[in-house]
PDB file of C-alpha atoms in Angstrom:
ATOM      1  CA  GLU A   4      16.131  -7.746  -9.286  1.00 68.00           C
ATOM      2  CA  ALA A   5      13.601  -5.861 -11.397  1.00 81.00           C
ATOM      3  CA  GLY A   6      10.690  -4.323  -9.537  1.00 91.00           C
ATOM      4  CA  VAL A   7       6.976  -4.481 -10.200  1.00 95.00           C
ATOM      5  CA  ALA A   8       6.192  -2.927 -13.571  1.00 96.00           C
ATOM      6  CA  GLN A   9       2.942  -1.182 -14.415  1.00 97.00           C
ATOM      7  CA  SER A  10       1.578   0.529 -17.494  1.00 97.00           C
ATOM      8  CA  PRO A  11       0.379   2.989 -18.440  1.00 97.00           C
ATOM      9  CA  ARG A  12       1.558   5.461 -15.813  1.00 95.00           C
ATOM     10  CA  TYR A  13      -1.222   7.935 -16.578  1.00 96.00           C
ATOM     11  CA  LYS A  14      -4.607   7.643 -18.244  1.00 97.00           C
ATOM     12  CA  ILE A  15      -7.373  10.136 -18.834  1.00 98.00           C
ATOM     13  CA  ILE A  16     -10.753   8.888 -20.046  1.00 98.00           C
ATOM     14  CA  GLU A  17     -14.335  10.094 -20.136  1.00 97.00           C
ATOM     15  CA  LYS A  18     -16.993   8.535 -17.960  1.00 96.00           C
ATOM     16  CA  ARG A  19     -18.631   5.446 -19.405  1.00 97.00           C
ATOM     17  CA  GLN A  20     -15.476   4.575 -21.364  1.00 97.00           C
ATOM     18  CA  SER A  21     -13.432   1.467 -20.605  1.00 97.00           C
ATOM     19  CA  VAL A  22      -9.803   1.239 -19.516  1.00 98.00           C
ATOM     20  CA  ALA A  23      -7.272  -1.496 -18.791  1.00 98.00           C
ATOM     21  CA  PHE A  24      -4.144  -1.548 -16.663  1.00 98.00           C
ATOM     22  CA  TRP A  25      -1.283  -3.999 -16.890  1.00 97.00           C
ATOM     23  CA  CYS A  26       1.042  -5.327 -14.194  1.00 97.00           C
ATOM     24  CA  ASN A  27       4.144  -7.498 -14.342  1.00 96.00           C
ATOM     25  CA  PRO A  28       5.158  -8.718 -10.877  1.00 96.00           C
ATOM     26  CA  ILE A  29       8.615  -9.507  -9.579  1.00 94.00           C
ATOM     27  CA  SER A  30       9.836 -12.811 -10.958  1.00 93.00           C
ATOM     28  CA  GLY A  31       8.992 -15.688  -8.681  1.00 89.00           C
ATOM     29  CA  HIS A  32       6.338 -13.852  -6.685  1.00 91.00           C
ATOM     30  CA  ALA A  33       3.253 -16.050  -6.547  1.00 89.00           C
ATOM     31  CA  THR A  34       0.938 -13.511  -4.939  1.00 91.00           C
ATOM     32  CA  LEU A  35      -0.282 -10.436  -6.814  1.00 94.00           C
ATOM     33  CA  TYR A  36      -2.477  -7.614  -5.534  1.00 95.00           C
ATOM     34  CA  TRP A  37      -4.380  -4.709  -7.066  1.00 97.00           C
ATOM     35  CA  TYR A  38      -5.081  -1.702  -4.847  1.00 96.00           C
ATOM     36  CA  GLN A  39      -7.080   1.462  -5.410  1.00 97.00           C
ATOM     37  CA  GLN A  40      -5.684   4.612  -3.795  1.00 94.00           C
ATOM     38  CA  ILE A  41      -8.024   7.581  -3.811  1.00 94.00           C
ATOM     39  CA  LEU A  42      -6.394  10.962  -3.204  1.00 90.00           C
ATOM     40  CA  GLY A  43      -5.788  11.539   0.502  1.00 87.00           C
ATOM     41  CA  GLN A  44      -6.492   7.946   1.492  1.00 89.00           C
ATOM     42  CA  GLY A  45      -4.536   4.761   2.017  1.00 91.00           C
ATOM     43  CA  PRO A  46      -4.570   2.009  -0.584  1.00 94.00           C
ATOM     44  CA  LYS A  47      -7.593  -0.277  -0.546  1.00 94.00           C
ATOM     45  CA  LEU A  48      -7.261  -3.864  -1.720  1.00 94.00           C
ATOM     46  CA  LEU A  49      -9.389  -4.659  -4.776  1.00 97.00           C
ATOM     47  CA  ILE A  50      -8.283  -8.182  -5.576  1.00 96.00           C
ATOM     48  CA  GLN A  51      -5.593 -10.671  -4.593  1.00 94.00           C
ATOM     49  CA  PHE A  52      -4.306 -13.580  -6.662  1.00 94.00           C
ATOM     50  CA  GLN A  53      -2.333 -16.591  -5.589  1.00 90.00           C
ATOM     51  CA  ASN A  54      -0.731 -17.847  -8.812  1.00 88.00           C
ATOM     52  CA  ASN A  55      -3.651 -17.533 -11.263  1.00 85.00           C
ATOM     53  CA  GLY A  56      -6.414 -18.097  -8.730  1.00 91.00           C
ATOM     54  CA  VAL A  57      -8.376 -15.387  -6.894  1.00 93.00           C
ATOM     55  CA  VAL A  58      -8.105 -15.584  -3.096  1.00 90.00           C
ATOM     56  CA  ASP A  59      -9.847 -12.305  -2.180  1.00 91.00           C
ATOM     57  CA  ASP A  60     -12.037 -10.084  -4.342  1.00 94.00           C
ATOM     58  CA  SER A  61     -14.498  -9.036  -1.662  1.00 91.00           C
ATOM     59  CA  GLN A  62     -13.955  -5.290  -2.293  1.00 92.00           C
ATOM     60  CA  LEU A  63     -13.906  -5.421  -6.082  1.00 96.00           C
ATOM     61  CA  PRO A  64     -16.962  -3.712  -7.654  1.00 95.00           C
ATOM     62  CA  LYS A  65     -17.706  -6.652  -9.877  1.00 95.00           C
ATOM     63  CA  ASP A  66     -20.392  -4.885 -11.899  1.00 96.00           C
ATOM     64  CA  ARG A  67     -17.699  -2.745 -13.532  1.00 97.00           C
ATOM     65  CA  PHE A  68     -14.277  -4.034 -12.495  1.00 98.00           C
ATOM     66  CA  SER A  69     -12.645  -7.257 -13.630  1.00 97.00           C
ATOM     67  CA  ALA A  70      -9.170  -8.698 -13.310  1.00 97.00           C
ATOM     68  CA  GLU A  71      -7.305 -11.698 -14.549  1.00 95.00           C
ATOM     69  CA  ARG A  72      -3.892 -13.196 -14.115  1.00 94.00           C
ATOM     70  CA  LEU A  73      -3.003 -15.402 -17.013  1.00 82.00           C
ATOM     71  CA  LYS A  74      -0.498 -18.182 -16.420  1.00 83.00           C
ATOM     72  CA  GLY A  75       0.136 -16.906 -12.896  1.00 82.00           C
ATOM     73  CA  VAL A  76       2.408 -14.068 -14.025  1.00 91.00           C
ATOM     74  CA  ASP A  77       1.137 -10.827 -15.634  1.00 95.00           C
ATOM     75  CA  SER A  78      -2.200  -9.370 -14.655  1.00 97.00           C
ATOM     76  CA  THR A  79      -4.695  -6.929 -16.126  1.00 97.00           C
ATOM     77  CA  LEU A  80      -7.327  -4.874 -14.328  1.00 98.00           C
ATOM     78  CA  LYS A  81     -10.227  -3.525 -16.372  1.00 98.00           C
ATOM     79  CA  ILE A  82     -12.914  -0.969 -15.655  1.00 98.00           C
ATOM     80  CA  GLN A  83     -15.987  -0.903 -17.874  1.00 97.00           C
ATOM     81  CA  PRO A  84     -17.765   1.478 -17.807  1.00 96.00           C
ATOM     82  CA  ALA A  85     -15.776   4.003 -15.777  1.00 97.00           C
ATOM     83  CA  LYS A  86     -17.381   6.424 -13.331  1.00 97.00           C
ATOM     84  CA  LEU A  87     -16.081   9.731 -12.019  1.00 97.00           C
ATOM     85  CA  GLU A  88     -15.443   8.163  -8.597  1.00 96.00           C
ATOM     86  CA  ASP A  89     -12.994   5.696 -10.177  1.00 97.00           C
ATOM     87  CA  SER A  90     -10.435   8.499 -10.462  1.00 98.00           C
ATOM     88  CA  ALA A  91      -7.556   7.202  -8.362  1.00 97.00           C
ATOM     89  CA  VAL A  92      -4.113   5.649  -8.493  1.00 95.00           C
ATOM     90  CA  TYR A  93      -4.203   1.912  -9.154  1.00 97.00           C
ATOM     91  CA  LEU A  94      -1.320   0.115  -7.514  1.00 96.00           C
ATOM     92  CA  CYS A  95      -0.091  -3.363  -8.265  1.00 96.00           C
ATOM     93  CA  ALA A  96       1.986  -5.267  -5.733  1.00 95.00           C
ATOM     94  CA  SER A  97       3.510  -8.717  -5.535  1.00 94.00           C
ATOM     95  CA  SER A  98       4.889 -10.809  -2.726  1.00 90.00           C
ATOM     96  CA  ARG A  99       6.294 -14.133  -1.721  1.00 80.00           C
ATOM     97  CA  ARG A 100       6.387 -15.743   1.663  1.00 75.00           C
ATOM     98  CA  THR A 101       9.465 -14.641   3.636  1.00 71.00           C
ATOM     99  CA  GLY A 102       9.772 -16.292   6.990  1.00 68.00           C
ATOM    100  CA  GLY A 103       6.377 -16.023   8.614  1.00 65.00           C
ATOM    101  CA  SER A 104       4.992 -13.163   6.547  1.00 67.00           C
ATOM    102  CA  TYR A 105       4.330 -11.920   3.027  1.00 73.00           C
ATOM    103  CA  GLU A 106       6.345  -8.772   2.255  1.00 81.00           C
ATOM    104  CA  GLN A 107       4.658  -6.774  -0.506  1.00 89.00           C
ATOM    105  CA  TYR A 108       6.531  -4.822  -3.178  1.00 91.00           C
ATOM    106  CA  PHE A 109       4.640  -2.101  -5.016  1.00 93.00           C
ATOM    107  CA  GLY A 110       4.797  -0.815  -8.545  1.00 94.00           C
ATOM    108  CA  PRO A 111       4.738   2.925  -9.394  1.00 93.00           C
ATOM    109  CA  GLY A 112       0.995   2.894 -10.029  1.00 94.00           C
ATOM    110  CA  THR A 113      -1.318   4.094 -12.789  1.00 96.00           C
ATOM    111  CA  ARG A 114      -3.009   7.434 -12.203  1.00 96.00           C
ATOM    112  CA  LEU A 115      -6.512   7.360 -13.708  1.00 98.00           C
ATOM    113  CA  THR A 116      -8.520  10.505 -14.257  1.00 98.00           C
ATOM    114  CA  VAL A 117     -12.153  10.101 -15.301  1.00 98.00           C
ATOM    115  CA  THR A 118     -13.754  13.257 -16.677  1.00 97.00           C
TER     116      THR A 118
ATOM    117  CA  GLY B  29     -12.678  -5.992  11.176  1.00 82.00           C
ATOM    118  CA  ASN B  30      -9.094  -4.773  11.006  1.00 88.00           C
ATOM    119  CA  SER B  31      -8.361  -1.053  10.994  1.00 93.00           C
ATOM    120  CA  VAL B  32      -5.449   1.368  11.287  1.00 96.00           C
ATOM    121  CA  THR B  33      -5.628   4.936  12.583  1.00 96.00           C
ATOM    122  CA  GLN B  34      -2.862   7.449  11.944  1.00 96.00           C
ATOM    123  CA  MET B  35      -2.415  11.000  13.085  1.00 91.00           C
ATOM    124  CA  GLU B  36      -3.591  13.541  10.558  1.00 87.00           C
ATOM    125  CA  GLY B  37      -1.118  15.608   8.632  1.00 88.00           C
ATOM    126  CA  PRO B  38       0.605  17.430   7.345  1.00 95.00           C
ATOM    127  CA  VAL B  39       3.368  17.270   9.894  1.00 96.00           C
ATOM    128  CA  THR B  40       5.696  20.205   9.295  1.00 97.00           C
ATOM    129  CA  LEU B  41       9.183  20.138  10.793  1.00 97.00           C
ATOM    130  CA  SER B  42      12.503  21.866  10.402  1.00 97.00           C
ATOM    131  CA  GLU B  43      15.542  19.853   9.397  1.00 97.00           C
ATOM    132  CA  GLU B  44      17.133  17.932  12.321  1.00 97.00           C
ATOM    133  CA  ALA B  45      13.920  18.010  14.368  1.00 97.00           C
ATOM    134  CA  PHE B  46      12.557  14.897  16.108  1.00 97.00           C
ATOM    135  CA  LEU B  47       9.725  13.080  14.362  1.00 97.00           C
ATOM    136  CA  THR B  48       6.851  11.054  15.780  1.00 97.00           C
ATOM    137  CA  ILE B  49       3.931   9.835  13.699  1.00 98.00           C
ATOM    138  CA  ASN B  50       1.335   8.028  15.778  1.00 97.00           C
ATOM    139  CA  CYS B  51      -0.322   4.815  14.624  1.00 98.00           C
ATOM    140  CA  THR B  52      -2.805   2.626  16.459  1.00 97.00           C
ATOM    141  CA  TYR B  53      -4.552  -0.471  15.192  1.00 96.00           C
ATOM    142  CA  THR B  54      -7.479  -2.791  15.759  1.00 94.00           C
ATOM    143  CA  ALA B  55      -7.101  -6.406  14.766  1.00 90.00           C
ATOM    144  CA  THR B  56      -8.037  -9.920  15.721  1.00 82.00           C
ATOM    145  CA  GLY B  57      -5.142 -12.203  16.438  1.00 80.00           C
ATOM    146  CA  TYR B  58      -1.547 -11.074  16.153  1.00 84.00           C
ATOM    147  CA  PRO B  59      -0.918  -9.071  13.007  1.00 90.00           C
ATOM    148  CA  SER B  60       2.399  -7.995  11.556  1.00 90.00           C
ATOM    149  CA  LEU B  61       2.857  -4.231  11.438  1.00 94.00           C
ATOM    150  CA  PHE B  62       4.470  -2.118   8.739  1.00 95.00           C
ATOM    151  CA  TRP B  63       5.413   1.414   7.825  1.00 97.00           C
ATOM    152  CA  TYR B  64       5.448   2.261   4.112  1.00 96.00           C
ATOM    153  CA  VAL B  65       6.714   5.506   2.589  1.00 96.00           C
ATOM    154  CA  GLN B  66       5.493   7.102  -0.643  1.00 93.00           C
ATOM    155  CA  TYR B  67       7.630   9.766  -2.269  1.00 92.00           C
ATOM    156  CA  PRO B  68       5.951  12.132  -4.744  1.00 86.00           C
ATOM    157  CA  GLY B  69       5.038  10.363  -7.979  1.00 80.00           C
ATOM    158  CA  GLU B  70       6.282   6.990  -6.792  1.00 84.00           C
ATOM    159  CA  GLY B  71       4.802   3.764  -5.477  1.00 85.00           C
ATOM    160  CA  LEU B  72       4.916   2.615  -1.877  1.00 92.00           C
ATOM    161  CA  GLN B  73       8.186   1.386  -0.416  1.00 92.00           C
ATOM    162  CA  LEU B  74       8.466  -0.726   2.691  1.00 92.00           C
ATOM    163  CA  LEU B  75      10.265   1.298   5.346  1.00 96.00           C
ATOM    164  CA  LEU B  76      10.227  -1.110   8.275  1.00 95.00           C
ATOM    165  CA  LYS B  77       8.237  -3.902   9.848  1.00 93.00           C
ATOM    166  CA  ALA B  78       7.686  -5.828  13.072  1.00 93.00           C
ATOM    167  CA  THR B  79       6.103  -9.247  13.272  1.00 89.00           C
ATOM    168  CA  LYS B  80       5.495  -9.765  16.989  1.00 89.00           C
ATOM    169  CA  ALA B  81       4.984  -7.879  20.223  1.00 92.00           C
ATOM    170  CA  ASP B  82       7.951  -5.832  21.503  1.00 94.00           C
ATOM    171  CA  ASP B  83       9.785  -6.193  18.180  1.00 94.00           C
ATOM    172  CA  LYS B  84      11.477  -3.024  16.987  1.00 97.00           C
ATOM    173  CA  GLY B  85      11.685  -2.376  13.280  1.00 96.00           C
ATOM    174  CA  SER B  86      14.323   0.047  12.038  1.00 97.00           C
ATOM    175  CA  ASN B  87      15.633   1.396   8.743  1.00 96.00           C
ATOM    176  CA  LYS B  88      17.308   4.597   7.517  1.00 95.00           C
ATOM    177  CA  GLY B  89      17.208   6.098  11.033  1.00 97.00           C
ATOM    178  CA  PHE B  90      13.487   5.417  11.453  1.00 98.00           C
ATOM    179  CA  GLU B  91      12.241   3.163  14.251  1.00 98.00           C
ATOM    180  CA  ALA B  92       8.932   1.754  15.438  1.00 98.00           C
ATOM    181  CA  THR B  93       8.149  -0.653  18.286  1.00 97.00           C
ATOM    182  CA  TYR B  94       5.225  -3.103  18.239  1.00 96.00           C
ATOM    183  CA  ARG B  95       3.306  -2.360  21.452  1.00 96.00           C
ATOM    184  CA  LYS B  96       0.605  -4.960  21.948  1.00 93.00           C
ATOM    185  CA  GLU B  97      -0.626  -3.516  25.247  1.00 94.00           C
ATOM    186  CA  THR B  98      -1.398  -0.155  23.637  1.00 95.00           C
ATOM    187  CA  THR B  99      -2.042  -1.550  20.123  1.00 95.00           C
ATOM    188  CA  SER B 100       0.388   1.002  18.739  1.00 97.00           C
ATOM    189  CA  PHE B 101       3.261   1.196  16.262  1.00 98.00           C
ATOM    190  CA  HIS B 102       4.467   4.795  16.350  1.00 98.00           C
ATOM    191  CA  LEU B 103       7.122   5.887  13.842  1.00 98.00           C
ATOM    192  CA  GLU B 104      10.075   7.919  15.165  1.00 98.00           C
ATOM    193  CA  LYS B 105      13.243   9.485  13.819  1.00 98.00           C
ATOM    194  CA  GLY B 106      15.712  11.460  15.844  1.00 97.00           C
ATOM    195  CA  SER B 107      16.760  13.962  13.179  1.00 96.00           C
ATOM    196  CA  VAL B 108      14.758  14.410   9.984  1.00 97.00           C
ATOM    197  CA  GLN B 109      16.138  15.579   6.659  1.00 97.00           C
ATOM    198  CA  VAL B 110      14.516  17.444   3.786  1.00 96.00           C
ATOM    199  CA  SER B 111      14.714  14.210   1.786  1.00 95.00           C
ATOM    200  CA  ASP B 112      12.383  12.527   4.311  1.00 97.00           C
ATOM    201  CA  SER B 113       9.490  14.634   3.007  1.00 97.00           C
ATOM    202  CA  ALA B 114       6.918  12.082   1.851  1.00 96.00           C
ATOM    203  CA  VAL B 115       3.661  10.411   2.856  1.00 96.00           C
ATOM    204  CA  TYR B 116       3.976   7.690   5.490  1.00 97.00           C
ATOM    205  CA  PHE B 117       1.471   4.842   5.765  1.00 97.00           C
ATOM    206  CA  CYS B 118       1.025   2.532   8.709  1.00 97.00           C
ATOM    207  CA  ALA B 119      -0.359  -0.885   7.824  1.00 95.00           C
ATOM    208  CA  LEU B 120      -1.167  -4.224   9.368  1.00 93.00           C
ATOM    209  CA  SER B 121      -1.103  -7.652   7.867  1.00 88.00           C
ATOM    210  CA  ASP B 122      -3.812 -10.144   8.704  1.00 78.00           C
ATOM    211  CA  PRO B 123      -1.996 -13.219   9.999  1.00 71.00           C
ATOM    212  CA  SER B 124      -4.564 -15.534   8.470  1.00 68.00           C
ATOM    213  CA  GLY B 125      -4.653 -16.557   4.845  1.00 61.00           C
ATOM    214  CA  TYR B 126      -2.424 -14.567   2.534  1.00 64.00           C
ATOM    215  CA  SER B 127      -1.720 -11.635   4.834  1.00 72.00           C
ATOM    216  CA  THR B 128      -3.902  -8.938   3.313  1.00 82.00           C
ATOM    217  CA  LEU B 129      -2.659  -5.434   4.149  1.00 89.00           C
ATOM    218  CA  THR B 130      -4.940  -2.862   5.784  1.00 92.00           C
ATOM    219  CA  PHE B 131      -3.586   0.688   5.508  1.00 94.00           C
ATOM    220  CA  GLY B 132      -4.113   3.870   7.444  1.00 95.00           C
ATOM    221  CA  LYS B 133      -4.949   7.075   5.581  1.00 94.00           C
ATOM    222  CA  GLY B 134      -1.346   8.243   5.507  1.00 96.00           C
ATOM    223  CA  THR B 135       0.462  11.168   7.112  1.00 97.00           C
ATOM    224  CA  MET B 136       2.249  13.733   4.995  1.00 96.00           C
ATOM    225  CA  LEU B 137       5.602  14.899   6.361  1.00 97.00           C
ATOM    226  CA  LEU B 138       7.082  18.179   5.150  1.00 97.00           C
ATOM    227  CA  VAL B 139      10.626  19.009   6.234  1.00 97.00           C
ATOM    228  CA  SER B 140      12.022  22.479   5.586  1.00 96.00           C
ATOM    229  CA  PRO B 141      15.716  23.439   5.525  1.00 95.00           C
TER     230      PRO B 141
END
């Protein structure tokens, strides 16, 4: 089974520019997550989709971040405009219900550097 | 709210040494508990999990027991290898809704030959 795919793997932009990340989850996984992982910290959930609907975006900085999941499959995360503090690894994960829990599978991440 | 506290790293060990990485949590209800591992340049991989009190998760020689009375989920391995060098994250899953994961800050493990 193919894993979670993400692109690009690396991105360097200047502050105030915009950037977009793409994620393709594991086939059949209804739930998709975007996390932000700042260096030296654990991942922090930005947004969670169930199919193409948002179930949790409480920690998404909505003035600059947006995300969509068209047709309940692929997803894009956008930052516009970027700030220096957005430098981080952006992780996408997907899951499906297994028994009584959701087991999340992570992609390799996109490392963003804002200069 | 939910939170996870891990021991600070790096943890530096010689090959074949015994490993313990401490993890404690705060949560309402009865969360599931996880250990994820992140090798350099890679995404997170699920190492093991436990879904209820006194459950023991195990994988690749690593073990952790869900201790409700001490709200802990410490990771152990009897004999570490150089290839175990990575960052280890303890996490809990909110049992309500869609099981959002809350992660600790991670503990770097460095194993020398």
